[in-house]
PDB file of C-alpha atoms in Angstrom:
ATOM      1  CA  ARG A1277       0.029   0.012  -0.035  1.00 48.00           C
ATOM      2  CA  HIS A1278       1.280   3.559  -0.835  1.00 66.00           C
ATOM      3  CA  SER A1279      -0.753   5.263   2.095  1.00 86.00           C
ATOM      4  CA  PRO A1280       0.297   5.063   5.702  1.00 90.00           C
ATOM      5  CA  GLU A1281      -1.198   2.237   7.793  1.00 91.00           C
ATOM      6  CA  HIS A1282      -1.844   2.097  11.625  1.00 93.00           C
ATOM      7  CA  ILE A1283      -1.335  -1.272  13.361  1.00 94.00           C
ATOM      8  CA  LEU A1284      -2.096  -2.362  16.772  1.00 95.00           C
ATOM      9  CA  MET A1285       0.186  -5.130  18.086  1.00 95.00           C
ATOM     10  CA  CYS A1286      -0.962  -7.043  21.028  1.00 94.00           C
ATOM     11  CA  GLY A1287       1.287  -9.086  23.269  1.00 92.00           C
ATOM     12  CA  TRP A1288       5.143  -9.427  23.515  1.00 91.00           C
ATOM     13  CA  ARG A1289       7.727 -11.803  22.184  1.00 86.00           C
ATOM     14  CA  ARG A1290      11.429 -11.871  22.124  1.00 83.00           C
ATOM     15  CA  ASP A1291      11.796 -11.010  18.443  1.00 84.00           C
ATOM     16  CA  LEU A1292       9.506  -8.014  18.423  1.00 87.00           C
ATOM     17  CA  GLY A1293      12.280  -5.822  17.257  1.00 86.00           C
ATOM     18  CA  ASP A1294      12.796  -8.042  14.221  1.00 85.00           C
ATOM     19  CA  MET A1295       9.121  -7.782  13.462  1.00 87.00           C
ATOM     20  CA  ILE A1296       9.128  -3.925  13.796  1.00 89.00           C
ATOM     21  CA  ASN A1297      12.152  -3.787  11.437  1.00 86.00           C
ATOM     22  CA  GLU A1298      10.229  -5.894   8.753  1.00 83.00           C
ATOM     23  CA  LEU A1299       7.301  -3.579   9.052  1.00 87.00           C
ATOM     24  CA  GLU A1300       9.534  -0.579   8.704  1.00 87.00           C
ATOM     25  CA  GLY A1301      10.727  -1.888   5.442  1.00 80.00           C
ATOM     26  CA  SER A1302       7.362  -2.583   3.981  1.00 79.00           C
ATOM     27  CA  MET A1303       5.207   0.240   5.142  1.00 85.00           C
ATOM     28  CA  ALA A1304       4.722   3.875   3.964  1.00 87.00           C
ATOM     29  CA  ARG A1305       6.175   6.771   5.667  1.00 89.00           C
ATOM     30  CA  GLY A1306       3.762   8.207   8.332  1.00 92.00           C
ATOM     31  CA  SER A1307       2.609   4.750   9.466  1.00 93.00           C
ATOM     32  CA  THR A1308       2.225   3.747  13.140  1.00 94.00           C
ATOM     33  CA  VAL A1309       2.627   0.816  15.211  1.00 94.00           C
ATOM     34  CA  THR A1310       0.995   0.669  18.741  1.00 95.00           C
ATOM     35  CA  LEU A1311       2.410  -1.829  21.170  1.00 95.00           C
ATOM     36  CA  LEU A1312      -0.070  -3.034  23.892  1.00 95.00           C
ATOM     37  CA  SER A1313       1.533  -5.256  26.313  1.00 93.00           C
ATOM     38  CA  GLU A1314       2.011  -5.727  30.121  1.00 92.00           C
ATOM     39  CA  VAL A1315       5.784  -5.030  29.709  1.00 90.00           C
ATOM     40  CA  GLU A1316       6.562  -1.712  31.403  1.00 92.00           C
ATOM     41  CA  LYS A1317       7.506   1.190  29.271  1.00 90.00           C
ATOM     42  CA  GLU A1318      10.743   1.747  30.905  1.00 89.00           C
ATOM     43  CA  ALA A1319      11.865  -1.914  30.158  1.00 90.00           C
ATOM     44  CA  ARG A1320      10.781  -1.966  26.525  1.00 90.00           C
ATOM     45  CA  ASP A1321      13.676  -0.119  24.904  1.00 88.00           C
ATOM     46  CA  THR A1322      16.113  -2.559  26.491  1.00 86.00           C
ATOM     47  CA  ARG A1323      14.017  -5.656  25.538  1.00 86.00           C
ATOM     48  CA  LEU A1324      13.531  -4.386  21.924  1.00 87.00           C
ATOM     49  CA  GLY A1325      17.390  -3.990  21.722  1.00 82.00           C
ATOM     50  CA  GLU A1326      18.245  -7.399  22.985  1.00 79.00           C
ATOM     51  CA  ASN A1327      21.145  -9.085  21.036  1.00 73.00           C
ATOM     52  CA  SER A1328      22.390  -5.722  19.739  1.00 73.00           C
ATOM     53  CA  ARG A1329      19.205  -5.008  17.856  1.00 78.00           C
ATOM     54  CA  ASP A1330      18.682  -1.287  17.517  1.00 80.00           C
ATOM     55  CA  TYR A1331      16.141  -1.119  14.615  1.00 79.00           C
ATOM     56  CA  HIS A1332      13.581   0.517  16.769  1.00 82.00           C
ATOM     57  CA  ARG A1333      15.888   3.477  17.421  1.00 84.00           C
ATOM     58  CA  HIS A1334      16.327   4.351  13.700  1.00 85.00           C
ATOM     59  CA  LEU A1335      12.796   4.191  12.285  1.00 89.00           C
ATOM     60  CA  LYS A1336      11.974   6.565   9.418  1.00 90.00           C
ATOM     61  CA  ASN A1337       8.626   5.163   8.115  1.00 89.00           C
ATOM     62  CA  LEU A1338       7.108   4.017  11.431  1.00 92.00           C
ATOM     63  CA  THR A1339       6.327   5.814  14.782  1.00 92.00           C
ATOM     64  CA  LEU A1340       6.082   3.531  17.760  1.00 93.00           C
ATOM     65  CA  HIS A1341       3.278   4.240  20.445  1.00 94.00           C
ATOM     66  CA  HIS A1342       3.526   2.370  23.648  1.00 94.00           C
ATOM     67  CA  HIS A1343       0.607   1.442  25.892  1.00 95.00           C
ATOM     68  CA  VAL A1344       0.861  -0.670  29.093  1.00 95.00           C
ATOM     69  CA  GLY A1345      -2.103  -3.226  29.538  1.00 94.00           C
ATOM     70  CA  ASP A1346      -3.409  -6.676  29.341  1.00 94.00           C
ATOM     71  CA  PRO A1347      -4.661  -7.448  25.835  1.00 93.00           C
ATOM     72  CA  THR A1348      -7.114  -9.728  27.326  1.00 93.00           C
ATOM     73  CA  ARG A1349      -8.832  -7.178  29.499  1.00 94.00           C
ATOM     74  CA  ARG A1350     -11.620  -5.225  27.644  1.00 94.00           C
ATOM     75  CA  LYS A1351     -10.968  -2.042  29.758  1.00 95.00           C
ATOM     76  CA  ASP A1352      -7.403  -1.829  28.433  1.00 95.00           C
ATOM     77  CA  LEU A1353      -8.460  -2.454  24.843  1.00 94.00           C
ATOM     78  CA  GLU A1354     -11.286   0.030  25.075  1.00 94.00           C
ATOM     79  CA  ALA A1355      -8.779   2.767  25.967  1.00 94.00           C
ATOM     80  CA  LEU A1356      -7.349   2.547  22.623  1.00 94.00           C
ATOM     81  CA  PRO A1357      -8.712   4.181  19.418  1.00 91.00           C
ATOM     82  CA  MET A1358      -9.765   0.743  17.929  1.00 89.00           C
ATOM     83  CA  GLU A1359     -11.719   2.283  15.110  1.00 86.00           C
ATOM     84  CA  LYS A1360      -8.588   3.960  13.679  1.00 88.00           C
ATOM     85  CA  TYR A1361      -6.482   0.855  13.104  1.00 91.00           C
ATOM     86  CA  ASP A1362      -6.196  -0.856   9.810  1.00 89.00           C
ATOM     87  CA  SER A1363      -4.800  -4.121  11.208  1.00 91.00           C
ATOM     88  CA  VAL A1364      -4.411  -5.908  14.520  1.00 93.00           C
ATOM     89  CA  ILE A1365      -1.526  -8.390  15.030  1.00 93.00           C
ATOM     90  CA  ILE A1366      -1.817 -10.609  18.108  1.00 92.00           C
ATOM     91  CA  VAL A1367       1.360 -12.387  19.004  1.00 90.00           C
ATOM     92  CA  ALA A1368       1.733 -15.342  21.401  1.00 85.00           C
ATOM     93  CA  ASP A1369       3.138 -14.262  24.838  1.00 79.00           C
ATOM     94  CA  GLU A1370       6.793 -15.170  25.268  1.00 71.00           C
ATOM     95  CA  GLU A1371       6.093 -16.418  28.836  1.00 69.00           C
ATOM     96  CA  LEU A1372       3.942 -19.273  27.292  1.00 64.00           C
ATOM     97  CA  GLU A1373       6.403 -20.339  24.504  1.00 62.00           C
ATOM     98  CA  SER A1374       6.722 -23.981  25.463  1.00 58.00           C
ATOM     99  CA  ASN A1375       4.673 -26.615  23.792  1.00 58.00           C
ATOM    100  CA  ALA A1376       3.141 -27.471  27.147  1.00 59.00           C
ATOM    101  CA  ASN A1377       1.763 -23.993  27.275  1.00 70.00           C
ATOM    102  CA  SER A1378       0.568 -23.773  23.669  1.00 76.00           C
ATOM    103  CA  MET A1379      -3.221 -24.088  24.569  1.00 79.00           C
ATOM    104  CA  ALA A1380      -2.898 -21.421  27.162  1.00 82.00           C
ATOM    105  CA  ALA A1381      -1.123 -19.066  24.766  1.00 83.00           C
ATOM    106  CA  ASP A1382      -3.858 -19.718  22.260  1.00 84.00           C
ATOM    107  CA  SER A1383      -6.585 -19.144  24.752  1.00 86.00           C
ATOM    108  CA  ARG A1384      -5.159 -15.625  25.530  1.00 88.00           C
ATOM    109  CA  THR A1385      -4.887 -14.863  21.667  1.00 88.00           C
ATOM    110  CA  ILE A1386      -8.528 -15.981  21.029  1.00 87.00           C
ATOM    111  CA  ALA A1387      -9.742 -13.850  23.951  1.00 90.00           C
ATOM    112  CA  THR A1388      -7.963 -10.821  22.523  1.00 92.00           C
ATOM    113  CA  MET A1389      -9.298 -11.561  19.064  1.00 89.00           C
ATOM    114  CA  LEU A1390     -12.917 -11.764  20.115  1.00 89.00           C
ATOM    115  CA  LEU A1391     -12.658  -8.511  22.385  1.00 92.00           C
ATOM    116  CA  VAL A1392     -11.141  -6.626  19.440  1.00 91.00           C
ATOM    117  CA  HIS A1393     -13.956  -7.739  17.137  1.00 88.00           C
ATOM    118  CA  ASP A1394     -16.607  -6.897  19.717  1.00 89.00           C
ATOM    119  CA  ILE A1395     -15.271  -3.469  20.380  1.00 90.00           C
ATOM    120  CA  ARG A1396     -14.983  -2.670  16.628  1.00 87.00           C
ATOM    121  CA  ARG A1397     -18.591  -3.751  16.173  1.00 84.00           C
ATOM    122  CA  ALA A1398     -19.636  -1.514  18.962  1.00 84.00           C
ATOM    123  CA  ARG A1399     -17.905   1.447  17.322  1.00 79.00           C
ATOM    124  CA  SER A1400     -19.132   0.588  13.826  1.00 68.00           C
ATOM    125  CA  SER A1401     -20.519   4.014  13.157  1.00 59.00           C
ATOM    126  CA  GLU A1402     -16.987   5.401  13.348  1.00 53.00           C
ATOM    127  CA  LEU A1403     -15.353   2.918  11.083  1.00 50.00           C
ATOM    128  CA  ALA A1404     -13.700   4.462   8.117  1.00 50.00           C
ATOM    129  CA  ALA A1405     -11.223   1.742   6.893  1.00 58.00           C
ATOM    130  CA  PRO A1406     -11.162  -1.903   6.195  1.00 64.00           C
ATOM    131  CA  PHE A1407     -10.021  -4.000   9.156  1.00 78.00           C
ATOM    132  CA  ARG A1408      -8.133  -7.312   9.437  1.00 84.00           C
ATOM    133  CA  VAL A1409      -6.937  -9.314  12.494  1.00 88.00           C
ATOM    134  CA  THR A1410      -3.941 -11.637  12.216  1.00 89.00           C
ATOM    135  CA  SER A1411      -3.260 -14.048  15.123  1.00 87.00           C
ATOM    136  CA  GLU A1412      -0.245 -16.121  16.038  1.00 86.00           C
ATOM    137  CA  LEU A1413      -1.404 -19.617  16.954  1.00 84.00           C
ATOM    138  CA  ARG A1414       0.722 -22.559  18.546  1.00 79.00           C
ATOM    139  CA  ASP A1415      -1.725 -25.603  18.674  1.00 76.00           C
ATOM    140  CA  THR A1416      -3.178 -27.123  15.559  1.00 75.00           C
ATOM    141  CA  ARG A1417      -6.610 -27.608  17.349  1.00 76.00           C
ATOM    142  CA  THR A1418      -6.812 -23.783  17.826  1.00 77.00           C
ATOM    143  CA  ARG A1419      -6.132 -23.421  14.127  1.00 73.00           C
ATOM    144  CA  GLN A1420      -9.010 -25.704  13.242  1.00 74.00           C
ATOM    145  CA  LEU A1421     -11.287 -23.545  15.373  1.00 74.00           C
ATOM    146  CA  VAL A1422     -10.118 -20.144  13.889  1.00 75.00           C
ATOM    147  CA  GLN A1423     -10.368 -21.678  10.381  1.00 70.00           C
ATOM    148  CA  ALA A1424     -13.842 -22.948  10.923  1.00 69.00           C
ATOM    149  CA  THR A1425     -15.149 -19.507  12.344  1.00 70.00           C
ATOM    150  CA  GLY A1426     -13.177 -17.456   9.809  1.00 68.00           C
ATOM    151  CA  ILE A1427     -12.937 -14.545  12.466  1.00 68.00           C
ATOM    152  CA  SER A1428      -9.120 -14.100  11.935  1.00 69.00           C
ATOM    153  CA  ASP A1429      -6.250 -14.734   9.708  1.00 78.00           C
ATOM    154  CA  TYR A1430      -3.683 -16.899  11.490  1.00 76.00           C
ATOM    155  CA  VAL A1431       0.073 -17.749  11.465  1.00 80.00           C
ATOM    156  CA  MET A1432       1.278 -20.998  12.819  1.00 77.00           C
ATOM    157  CA  SER A1433       4.720 -19.576  13.712  1.00 73.00           C
ATOM    158  CA  HIS A1434       6.273 -22.969  14.958  1.00 71.00           C
ATOM    159  CA  ASN A1435       5.262 -24.739  11.677  1.00 74.00           C
ATOM    160  CA  ILE A1436       6.713 -22.052   9.529  1.00 76.00           C
ATOM    161  CA  ILE A1437      10.031 -22.020  11.490  1.00 76.00           C
ATOM    162  CA  ALA A1438      10.299 -25.894  11.481  1.00 79.00           C
ATOM    163  CA  SER A1439       9.539 -26.016   7.713  1.00 82.00           C
ATOM    164  CA  ALA A1440      12.121 -23.381   6.962  1.00 82.00           C
ATOM    165  CA  ILE A1441      14.806 -25.262   9.004  1.00 85.00           C
ATOM    166  CA  ALA A1442      13.876 -28.527   7.350  1.00 88.00           C
ATOM    167  CA  ASN A1443      14.089 -27.105   3.794  1.00 85.00           C
ATOM    168  CA  VAL A1444      17.539 -25.426   4.573  1.00 87.00           C
ATOM    169  CA  ALA A1445      18.783 -28.707   6.035  1.00 88.00           C
ATOM    170  CA  GLU A1446      17.801 -30.505   2.707  1.00 86.00           C
ATOM    171  CA  GLY A1447      19.498 -27.901   0.467  1.00 87.00           C
ATOM    172  CA  ARG A1448      21.555 -24.817   1.686  1.00 86.00           C
ATOM    173  CA  GLU A1449      20.657 -22.966  -1.511  1.00 87.00           C
ATOM    174  CA  VAL A1450      17.036 -22.747  -0.473  1.00 86.00           C
ATOM    175  CA  ASN A1451      18.179 -20.404   2.290  1.00 86.00           C
ATOM    176  CA  ALA A1452      18.569 -17.553  -0.286  1.00 84.00           C
ATOM    177  CA  ILE A1453      15.158 -18.162  -1.567  1.00 82.00           C
ATOM    178  CA  LEU A1454      13.615 -18.009   1.820  1.00 82.00           C
ATOM    179  CA  ARG A1455      15.458 -14.949   2.693  1.00 79.00           C
ATOM    180  CA  GLU A1456      14.220 -13.352  -0.521  1.00 77.00           C
ATOM    181  CA  ILE A1457      10.537 -14.216   0.181  1.00 76.00           C
ATOM    182  CA  LEU A1458      10.414 -13.772   3.965  1.00 73.00           C
ATOM    183  CA  THR A1459      12.241 -10.396   4.479  1.00 71.00           C
ATOM    184  CA  ALA A1460      10.930  -6.923   3.601  1.00 63.00           C
ATOM    185  CA  GLU A1461      13.953  -6.266   1.388  1.00 67.00           C
ATOM    186  CA  GLY A1462      13.199  -9.047  -1.076  1.00 70.00           C
ATOM    187  CA  ASN A1463      10.314 -10.107  -3.419  1.00 80.00           C
ATOM    188  CA  GLY A1464       7.219 -11.208  -1.415  1.00 80.00           C
ATOM    189  CA  LEU A1465       3.891 -12.894  -1.734  1.00 83.00           C
ATOM    190  CA  PHE A1466       0.975 -10.498  -2.160  1.00 86.00           C
ATOM    191  CA  LEU A1467      -2.842 -10.741  -2.582  1.00 87.00           C
ATOM    192  CA  ARG A1468      -4.176  -8.813  -5.460  1.00 91.00           C
ATOM    193  CA  HIS A1469      -7.741  -8.199  -6.544  1.00 91.00           C
ATOM    194  CA  ALA A1470      -8.208 -10.050  -9.745  1.00 92.00           C
ATOM    195  CA  LYS A1471     -10.307  -7.329 -11.190  1.00 91.00           C
ATOM    196  CA  ASP A1472      -7.242  -5.230 -11.299  1.00 90.00           C
ATOM    197  CA  TYR A1473      -5.991  -7.563 -14.248  1.00 93.00           C
ATOM    198  CA  LEU A1474      -9.277  -7.549 -16.121  1.00 92.00           C
ATOM    199  CA  GLN A1475     -10.717  -5.302 -18.783  1.00 90.00           C
ATOM    200  CA  ASN A1476     -14.147  -5.542 -17.140  1.00 91.00           C
ATOM    201  CA  CYS A1477     -15.889  -7.656 -14.604  1.00 88.00           C
ATOM    202  CA  THR A1478     -17.539  -9.897 -17.062  1.00 91.00           C
ATOM    203  CA  GLU A1479     -14.405 -10.716 -18.999  1.00 93.00           C
ATOM    204  CA  GLU A1480     -13.398 -14.441 -19.010  1.00 94.00           C
ATOM    205  CA  VAL A1481      -9.763 -15.477 -19.182  1.00 94.00           C
ATOM    206  CA  SER A1482      -7.677 -18.705 -18.463  1.00 95.00           C
ATOM    207  CA  PHE A1483      -5.157 -19.026 -15.744  1.00 96.00           C
ATOM    208  CA  TRP A1484      -2.489 -18.806 -18.440  1.00 96.00           C
ATOM    209  CA  GLY A1485      -3.955 -15.456 -19.600  1.00 95.00           C
ATOM    210  CA  MET A1486      -3.885 -14.103 -16.045  1.00 95.00           C
ATOM    211  CA  ALA A1487      -0.340 -15.226 -15.596  1.00 95.00           C
ATOM    212  CA  ALA A1488       0.635 -13.403 -18.669  1.00 95.00           C
ATOM    213  CA  ARG A1489      -1.051 -10.223 -17.457  1.00 94.00           C
ATOM    214  CA  ALA A1490       0.792 -10.531 -14.156  1.00 93.00           C
ATOM    215  CA  ARG A1491       4.162 -11.155 -15.857  1.00 93.00           C
ATOM    216  CA  ASP A1492       3.455  -7.903 -17.854  1.00 92.00           C
ATOM    217  CA  VAL A1493       3.792  -5.965 -14.526  1.00 89.00           C
ATOM    218  CA  GLU A1494       6.627  -8.082 -13.253  1.00 87.00           C
ATOM    219  CA  GLN A1495       4.792 -10.463 -11.084  1.00 91.00           C
ATOM    220  CA  VAL A1496       4.478 -14.241 -11.021  1.00 93.00           C
ATOM    221  CA  LEU A1497       1.099 -15.723 -10.486  1.00 95.00           C
ATOM    222  CA  LEU A1498       1.089 -18.641  -8.033  1.00 95.00           C
ATOM    223  CA  GLY A1499      -2.650 -19.263  -7.476  1.00 95.00           C
ATOM    224  CA  PHE A1500      -5.796 -17.681  -6.284  1.00 95.00           C
ATOM    225  CA  ARG A1501      -8.248 -17.408  -3.436  1.00 91.00           C
ATOM    226  CA  SER A1502     -11.811 -17.855  -4.266  1.00 89.00           C
ATOM    227  CA  LYS A1503     -14.720 -15.842  -2.853  1.00 84.00           C
ATOM    228  CA  SER A1504     -15.501 -18.680  -0.527  1.00 82.00           C
ATOM    229  CA  GLY A1505     -11.949 -18.473   0.939  1.00 78.00           C
ATOM    230  CA  ASN A1506     -10.607 -21.680  -0.729  1.00 85.00           C
ATOM    231  CA  VAL A1507      -6.894 -21.185  -1.674  1.00 89.00           C
ATOM    232  CA  VAL A1508      -5.709 -22.999  -4.875  1.00 92.00           C
ATOM    233  CA  LEU A1509      -2.050 -22.983  -5.713  1.00 93.00           C
ATOM    234  CA  ASN A1510      -0.758 -24.275  -9.190  1.00 93.00           C
ATOM    235  CA  PRO A1511      -4.332 -25.160 -10.286  1.00 93.00           C
ATOM    236  CA  ASP A1512      -5.364 -27.867 -12.684  1.00 93.00           C
ATOM    237  CA  GLY A1513      -6.969 -26.870 -15.895  1.00 92.00           C
ATOM    238  CA  LYS A1514      -4.953 -23.890 -16.533  1.00 94.00           C
ATOM    239  CA  SER A1515      -6.376 -23.343 -20.135  1.00 94.00           C
ATOM    240  CA  LYS A1516      -9.894 -23.340 -19.065  1.00 94.00           C
ATOM    241  CA  VAL A1517     -11.490 -19.949 -19.522  1.00 95.00           C
ATOM    242  CA  ARG A1518     -13.358 -18.611 -16.409  1.00 93.00           C
ATOM    243  CA  ASN A1519     -14.539 -15.397 -14.727  1.00 93.00           C
ATOM    244  CA  TRP A1520     -12.115 -14.065 -12.101  1.00 94.00           C
ATOM    245  CA  SER A1521     -13.929 -10.924 -10.875  1.00 91.00           C
ATOM    246  CA  SER A1522     -14.713 -12.269  -7.420  1.00 91.00           C
ATOM    247  CA  ASP A1523     -11.378 -13.913  -6.859  1.00 93.00           C
ATOM    248  CA  THR A1524      -8.004 -12.712  -5.233  1.00 94.00           C
ATOM    249  CA  LEU A1525      -4.789 -13.470  -6.938  1.00 95.00           C
ATOM    250  CA  ILE A1526      -1.739 -14.824  -5.140  1.00 95.00           C
ATOM    251  CA  VAL A1527       1.438 -13.342  -6.778  1.00 93.00           C
ATOM    252  CA  LEU A1528       5.108 -13.185  -6.144  1.00 90.00           C
ATOM    253  CA  ALA A1529       6.249  -9.551  -6.608  1.00 87.00           C
ATOM    254  CA  MET A1530       8.768  -6.992  -5.729  1.00 78.00           C
ATOM    255  CA  CYS A1531       7.733  -4.834  -2.648  1.00 66.00           C
ATOM    256  CA  GLU A1532       6.843  -1.378  -3.401  1.00 60.00           C
ATOM    257  CA  ASN A1533       9.869   0.179  -1.432  1.00 53.00           C
ATOM    258  CA  ARG A1534      12.339  -1.975  -3.306  1.00 53.00           C
ATOM    259  CA  LYS A1535      10.721  -1.285  -6.632  1.00 53.00           C
ATOM    260  CA  ARG A1536      10.827   2.407  -6.052  1.00 53.00           C
ATOM    261  CA  GLY A1537      14.532   2.116  -5.125  1.00 49.00           C
ATOM    262  CA  ALA A1538      15.369  -0.025  -8.165  1.00 47.00           C
ATOM    263  CA  ARG A1539      13.519   2.513 -10.368  1.00 48.00           C
ATOM    264  CA  GLN A1540      15.488   5.350  -8.995  1.00 51.00           C
ATOM    265  CA  ARG A1541      18.863   3.441  -9.517  1.00 49.00           C
ATOM    266  CA  TRP A1542      17.813   2.698 -13.162  1.00 45.00           C
ATOM    267  CA  GLN A1543      16.938   6.357 -13.770  1.00 50.00           C
ATOM    268  CA  ALA A1544      20.197   7.543 -12.267  1.00 56.00           C
ATOM    269  CA  ALA A1545      22.206   4.957 -14.360  1.00 51.00           C
ATOM    270  CA  GLY A1546      20.369   6.122 -17.454  1.00 51.00           C
ATOM    271  CA  ALA A1547      21.102   9.805 -16.793  1.00 47.00           C
TER     272      ALA A1547
END
């Protein structure tokens, strides 16, 4: 997105400084990140700077706002301008990181998620922007519950880390690919409205045709998400013509910040 975004991040984890650095690299100037956690403000600078990390002290695109409170308490959440946030990210508490505590961590995550949605509904007349919630989950049983209700996007952080380590162990060259996709500096995975690639909403095109249109704007089409929420990667029947107007495309593309930097370098080289 080219316009500034406002994100609420609930909870605290050890690598929060790295997460803020990734957001800094992918968000527009003027964006804000509000941190709601029980960690005292005086301790946050030190904890964000653990292991010689000092990204949070040199932010250009983001401004950090600190609030002390329990993300599972309605009173603490209601004290925030919930209607102003574009996104809410709920991370699993670091005190409950062990596998034995995975359900307890997910219980707190779900409680925060439900409270956030309820507060937003109560202030519906004030809403001015689309809203999304992304939650970090630890237990597969919780994932099935969230998946069935559809009340939040979710990330299974342990599964992603385990899969990345397994892939690198199988072939070290995969590390460069994962670094390219999973960091703000590289190309990334994006969801794009399919109608942006169509001449009109009634046009019918094959998957190959949509892939060619994505290629024309320096993107790689990987799959799509249907209106019902089903995700299809590398679909069968790529030559079959169909209507895409209600679908969302999954593409591999250069992030906007990097694209602008590359364009500036090309222009300077041409001059």
